[in-house]
Coordinates of C-alpha atoms in Angstrom, one line a residue:
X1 CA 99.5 122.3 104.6
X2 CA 97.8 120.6 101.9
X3 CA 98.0 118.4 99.4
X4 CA 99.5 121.2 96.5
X5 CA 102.1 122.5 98.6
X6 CA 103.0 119.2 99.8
X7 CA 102.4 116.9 97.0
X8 CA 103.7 116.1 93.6
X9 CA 101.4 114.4 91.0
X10 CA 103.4 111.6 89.4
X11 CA 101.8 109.3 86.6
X12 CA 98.7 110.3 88.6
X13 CA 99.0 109.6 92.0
X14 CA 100.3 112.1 94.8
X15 CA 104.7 111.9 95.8
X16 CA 105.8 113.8 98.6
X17 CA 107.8 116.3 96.8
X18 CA 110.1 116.7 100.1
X19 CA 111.3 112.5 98.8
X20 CA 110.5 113.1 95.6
X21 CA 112.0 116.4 93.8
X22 CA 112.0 116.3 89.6
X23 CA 115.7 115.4 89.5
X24 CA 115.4 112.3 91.5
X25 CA 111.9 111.6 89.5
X26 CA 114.5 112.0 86.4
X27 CA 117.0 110.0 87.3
X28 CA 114.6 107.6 88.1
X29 CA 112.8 107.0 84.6
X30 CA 116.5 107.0 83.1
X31 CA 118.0 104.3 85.4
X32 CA 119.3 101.1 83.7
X33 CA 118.4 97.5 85.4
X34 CA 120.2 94.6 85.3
X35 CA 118.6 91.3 85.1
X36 CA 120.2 90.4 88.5
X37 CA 118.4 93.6 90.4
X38 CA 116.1 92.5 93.4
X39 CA 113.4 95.1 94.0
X40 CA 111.3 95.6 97.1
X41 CA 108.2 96.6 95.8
X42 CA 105.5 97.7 98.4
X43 CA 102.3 100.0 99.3
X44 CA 103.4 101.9 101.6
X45 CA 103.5 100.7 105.5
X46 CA 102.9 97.1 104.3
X47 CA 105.7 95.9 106.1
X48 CA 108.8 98.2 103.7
X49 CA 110.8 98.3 106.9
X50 CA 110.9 95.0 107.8
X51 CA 111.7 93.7 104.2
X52 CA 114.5 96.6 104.4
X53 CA 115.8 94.4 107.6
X54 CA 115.1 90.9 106.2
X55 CA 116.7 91.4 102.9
X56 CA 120.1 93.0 103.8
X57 CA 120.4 90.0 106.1
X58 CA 119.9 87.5 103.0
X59 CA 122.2 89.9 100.9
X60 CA 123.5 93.6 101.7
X61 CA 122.7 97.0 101.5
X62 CA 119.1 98.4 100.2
X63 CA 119.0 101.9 98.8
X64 CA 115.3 103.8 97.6
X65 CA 115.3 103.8 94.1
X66 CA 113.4 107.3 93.4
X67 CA 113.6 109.0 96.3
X68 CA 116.0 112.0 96.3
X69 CA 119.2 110.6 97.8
X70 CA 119.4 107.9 95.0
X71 CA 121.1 110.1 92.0
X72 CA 124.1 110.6 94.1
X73 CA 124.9 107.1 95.5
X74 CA 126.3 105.7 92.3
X75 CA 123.9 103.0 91.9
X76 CA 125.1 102.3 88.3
X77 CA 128.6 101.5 89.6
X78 CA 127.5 99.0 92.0
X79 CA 128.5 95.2 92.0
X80 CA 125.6 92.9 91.0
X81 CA 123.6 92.1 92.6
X82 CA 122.1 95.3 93.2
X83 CA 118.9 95.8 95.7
X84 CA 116.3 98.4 95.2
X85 CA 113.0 99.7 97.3
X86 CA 110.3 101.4 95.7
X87 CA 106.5 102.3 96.4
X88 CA 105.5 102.4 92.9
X89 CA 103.2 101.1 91.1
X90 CA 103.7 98.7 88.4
X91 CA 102.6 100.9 85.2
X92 CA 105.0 103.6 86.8
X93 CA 108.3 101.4 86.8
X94 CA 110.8 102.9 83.9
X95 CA 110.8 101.1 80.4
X96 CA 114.3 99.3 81.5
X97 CA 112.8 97.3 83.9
X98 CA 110.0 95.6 81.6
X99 CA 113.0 95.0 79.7
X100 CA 115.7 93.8 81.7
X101 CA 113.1 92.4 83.7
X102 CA 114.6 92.4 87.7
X103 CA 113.7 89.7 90.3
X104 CA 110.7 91.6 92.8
X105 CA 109.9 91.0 96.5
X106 CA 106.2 92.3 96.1
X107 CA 104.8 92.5 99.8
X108 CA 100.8 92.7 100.8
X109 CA 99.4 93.6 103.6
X110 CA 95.7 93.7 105.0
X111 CA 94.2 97.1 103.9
X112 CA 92.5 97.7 107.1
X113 CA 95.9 97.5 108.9
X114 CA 97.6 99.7 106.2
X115 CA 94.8 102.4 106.6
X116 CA 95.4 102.4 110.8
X117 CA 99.5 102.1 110.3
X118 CA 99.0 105.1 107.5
X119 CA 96.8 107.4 109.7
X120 CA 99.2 107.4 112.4
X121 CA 102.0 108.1 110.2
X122 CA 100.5 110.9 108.5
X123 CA 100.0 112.4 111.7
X124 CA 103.5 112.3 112.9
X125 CA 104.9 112.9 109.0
X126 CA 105.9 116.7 108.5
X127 CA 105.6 116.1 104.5
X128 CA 102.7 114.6 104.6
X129 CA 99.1 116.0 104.4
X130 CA 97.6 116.0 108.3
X131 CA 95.0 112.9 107.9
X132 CA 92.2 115.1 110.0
X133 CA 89.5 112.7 111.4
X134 CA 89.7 108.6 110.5
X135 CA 86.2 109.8 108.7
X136 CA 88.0 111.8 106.7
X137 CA 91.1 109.8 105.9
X138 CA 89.0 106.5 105.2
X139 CA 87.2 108.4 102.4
X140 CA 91.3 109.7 101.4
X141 CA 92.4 106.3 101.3
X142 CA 89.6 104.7 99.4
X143 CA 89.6 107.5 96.8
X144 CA 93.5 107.0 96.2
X145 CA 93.9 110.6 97.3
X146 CA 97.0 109.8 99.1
X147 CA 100.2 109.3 98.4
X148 CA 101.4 106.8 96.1
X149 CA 97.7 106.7 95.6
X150 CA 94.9 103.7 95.5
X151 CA 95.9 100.6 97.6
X152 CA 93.4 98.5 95.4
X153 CA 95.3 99.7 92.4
X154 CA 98.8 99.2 93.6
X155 CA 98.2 95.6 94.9
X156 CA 95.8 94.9 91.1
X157 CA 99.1 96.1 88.9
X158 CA 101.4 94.2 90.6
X159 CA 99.1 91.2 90.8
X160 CA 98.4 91.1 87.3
X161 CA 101.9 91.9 86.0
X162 CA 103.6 89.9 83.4
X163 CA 106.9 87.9 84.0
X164 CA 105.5 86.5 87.3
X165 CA 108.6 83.8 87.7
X166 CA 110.5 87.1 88.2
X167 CA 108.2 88.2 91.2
X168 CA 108.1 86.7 94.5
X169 CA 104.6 87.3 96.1
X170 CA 104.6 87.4 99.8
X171 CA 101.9 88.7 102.9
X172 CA 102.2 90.9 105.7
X173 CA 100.4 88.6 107.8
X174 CA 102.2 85.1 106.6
X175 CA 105.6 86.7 107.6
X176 CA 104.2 86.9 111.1
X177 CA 102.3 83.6 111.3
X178 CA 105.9 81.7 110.0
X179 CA 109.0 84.2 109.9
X180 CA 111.6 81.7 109.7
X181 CA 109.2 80.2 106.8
X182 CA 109.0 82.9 105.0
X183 CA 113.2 84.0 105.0
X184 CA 114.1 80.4 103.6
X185 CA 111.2 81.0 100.9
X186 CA 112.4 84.1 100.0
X187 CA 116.3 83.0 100.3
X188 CA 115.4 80.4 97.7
X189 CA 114.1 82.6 95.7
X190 CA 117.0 85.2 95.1
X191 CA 119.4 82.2 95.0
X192 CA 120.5 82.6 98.4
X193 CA 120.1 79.3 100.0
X194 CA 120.7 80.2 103.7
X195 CA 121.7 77.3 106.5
X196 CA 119.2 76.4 109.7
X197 CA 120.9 78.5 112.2
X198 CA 121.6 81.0 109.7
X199 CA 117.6 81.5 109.0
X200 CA 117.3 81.4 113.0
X201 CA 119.4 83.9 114.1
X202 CA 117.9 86.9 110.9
X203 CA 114.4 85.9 112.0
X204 CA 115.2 86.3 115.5
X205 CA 116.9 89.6 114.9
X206 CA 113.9 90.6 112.8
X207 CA 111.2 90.0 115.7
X208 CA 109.1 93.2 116.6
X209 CA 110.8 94.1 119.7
X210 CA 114.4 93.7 118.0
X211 CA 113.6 96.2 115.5
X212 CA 111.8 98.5 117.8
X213 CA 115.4 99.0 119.3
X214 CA 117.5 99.2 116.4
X215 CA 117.8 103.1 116.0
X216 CA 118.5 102.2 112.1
X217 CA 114.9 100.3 112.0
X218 CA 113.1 102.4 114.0
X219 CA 114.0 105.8 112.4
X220 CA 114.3 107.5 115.8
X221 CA 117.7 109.5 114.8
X222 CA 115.8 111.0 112.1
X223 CA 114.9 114.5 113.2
X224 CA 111.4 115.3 114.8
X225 CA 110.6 118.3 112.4
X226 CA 110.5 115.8 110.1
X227 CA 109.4 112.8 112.1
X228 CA 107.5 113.8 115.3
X229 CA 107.9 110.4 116.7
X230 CA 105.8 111.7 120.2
X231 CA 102.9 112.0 118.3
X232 CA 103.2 108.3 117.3
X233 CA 106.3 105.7 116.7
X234 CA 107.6 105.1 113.8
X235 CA 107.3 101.3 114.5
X236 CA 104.2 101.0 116.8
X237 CA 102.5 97.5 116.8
X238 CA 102.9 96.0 114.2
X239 CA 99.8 94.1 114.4
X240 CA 97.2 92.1 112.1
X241 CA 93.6 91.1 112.6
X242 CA 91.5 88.6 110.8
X243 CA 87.9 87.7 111.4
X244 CA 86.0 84.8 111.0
X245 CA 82.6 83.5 111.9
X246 CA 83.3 82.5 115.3
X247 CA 86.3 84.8 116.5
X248 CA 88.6 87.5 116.1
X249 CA 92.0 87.1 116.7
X250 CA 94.8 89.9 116.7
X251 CA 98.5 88.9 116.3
X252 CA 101.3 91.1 116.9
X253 CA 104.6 91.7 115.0

């Protein structure tokens, strides 16, 4: 199928309309923050899962803001504070939020590992567009002409927003390299101060092959005409490369 019957075009950038429908798109614009909101704000496969792991484990519960589930879970009659996911980019977050201005996990990744995690996904994806060749998909992804749109332009927005005491930045590949590191950082930064064996045992739980097994993390009870896990996993390898003059070295999460 393609992109048309598949796709929605949102403040310019492709939604899957399947996640996506106008009333969720709606609700979305209209929804009221709270200064006390935590948002997990990420291009998509940049490591959205495992934040959805991590941050529950410093808090509680993390709901999708826009998809199509969230106009019917009460969100505005939830205790503070509330947690929120979203794949958006920073010039399409709803005039609330650059007024109440939320706390944001903002999470990077290398765009050469987003574009390998992404092709496999697409491929395995019922709502998404087939990615054809990695030719083909390369020139996709550098154009933006996929969903949720330009990585460069997702990562520059967020980068340059304003208010950045209210946004936590944070790397794909640091939360490998130091995991226990990076959950005290990010504990200390939604107030959350969390003891030694505490941090221990959510990092621990959080490791690759932990979350390969967790059916909630790994998304295998969601149906196969929707997710053809065969094709590919869900959660797969979780791995990062970097290069430099003398080696390359891969590291797996």
């Amino acid at each position: 199928m393609t992109e048309a019957e598949l796709y929605t075009v949102y403040k310019g950038v492709y939604v899957p309309t399947h996640l996506h429908p106008a009333e969720s798109l709606k609700f979305y614009e209209e929804f009221s923050f709270r200064p006390d909101d935590i948002i997990i704000v990420t291009y998509p496969k940049s490591g959205t899962t495992w934040m959805q792991e991590l941050v529950p484990l410093i808090m509680s519960g993390v709901p999708w803001l826009e998809v199509h589930r969230a106009y019917i879970l009460n969100l505005e009659e939830r205790p503070s504070p509330r947690m929120f996911a979203t794949h958006f980019h920073y010039n399409m977050m709803p005039t609330s939020f650059f007024k109440v201005k939320p706390k944001v996990l903002y999470v990077m990744r290398n765009p050469k590992d987003v574009f390998t995690s992404s092709f496999h996904y697409y491929g395995m994806a019922s709502y998404l567009v087939k990615p054809g060749s990695q030719t083909e998909f390369l020139h996709k992804f550098l154009e933006g002409k996929v969903v949720f749109g330009s990585w460069f332009d997702h990562v520059k927005g967020w980068i340059n927003a304003e208010d950045k005491d209210r946004i936590m930045f944070i790397s794909y590949e640091e939360m490998i390299m130091d995991l226990k590191d990076s959950v005290t950082r990010m504990a200390t930064f939604l107030e959350k101060p969390l003891e030694d064996a505490v941090i221990e045992k959510i990092a621990d739980r959080c490791v690759f092959k932990n979350m390969k097994k967790n059916k909630m993390s790994n998304y295998s009870l969601v149906p196969s005409e929707f997710m053809d896990q065969k094709k590919s996993e869900f959660l797969r390898k979780g791995v990062f490369c970097f290069n430099d003059v003398h080696t390359v070295d891969c590291k797996f999460y």
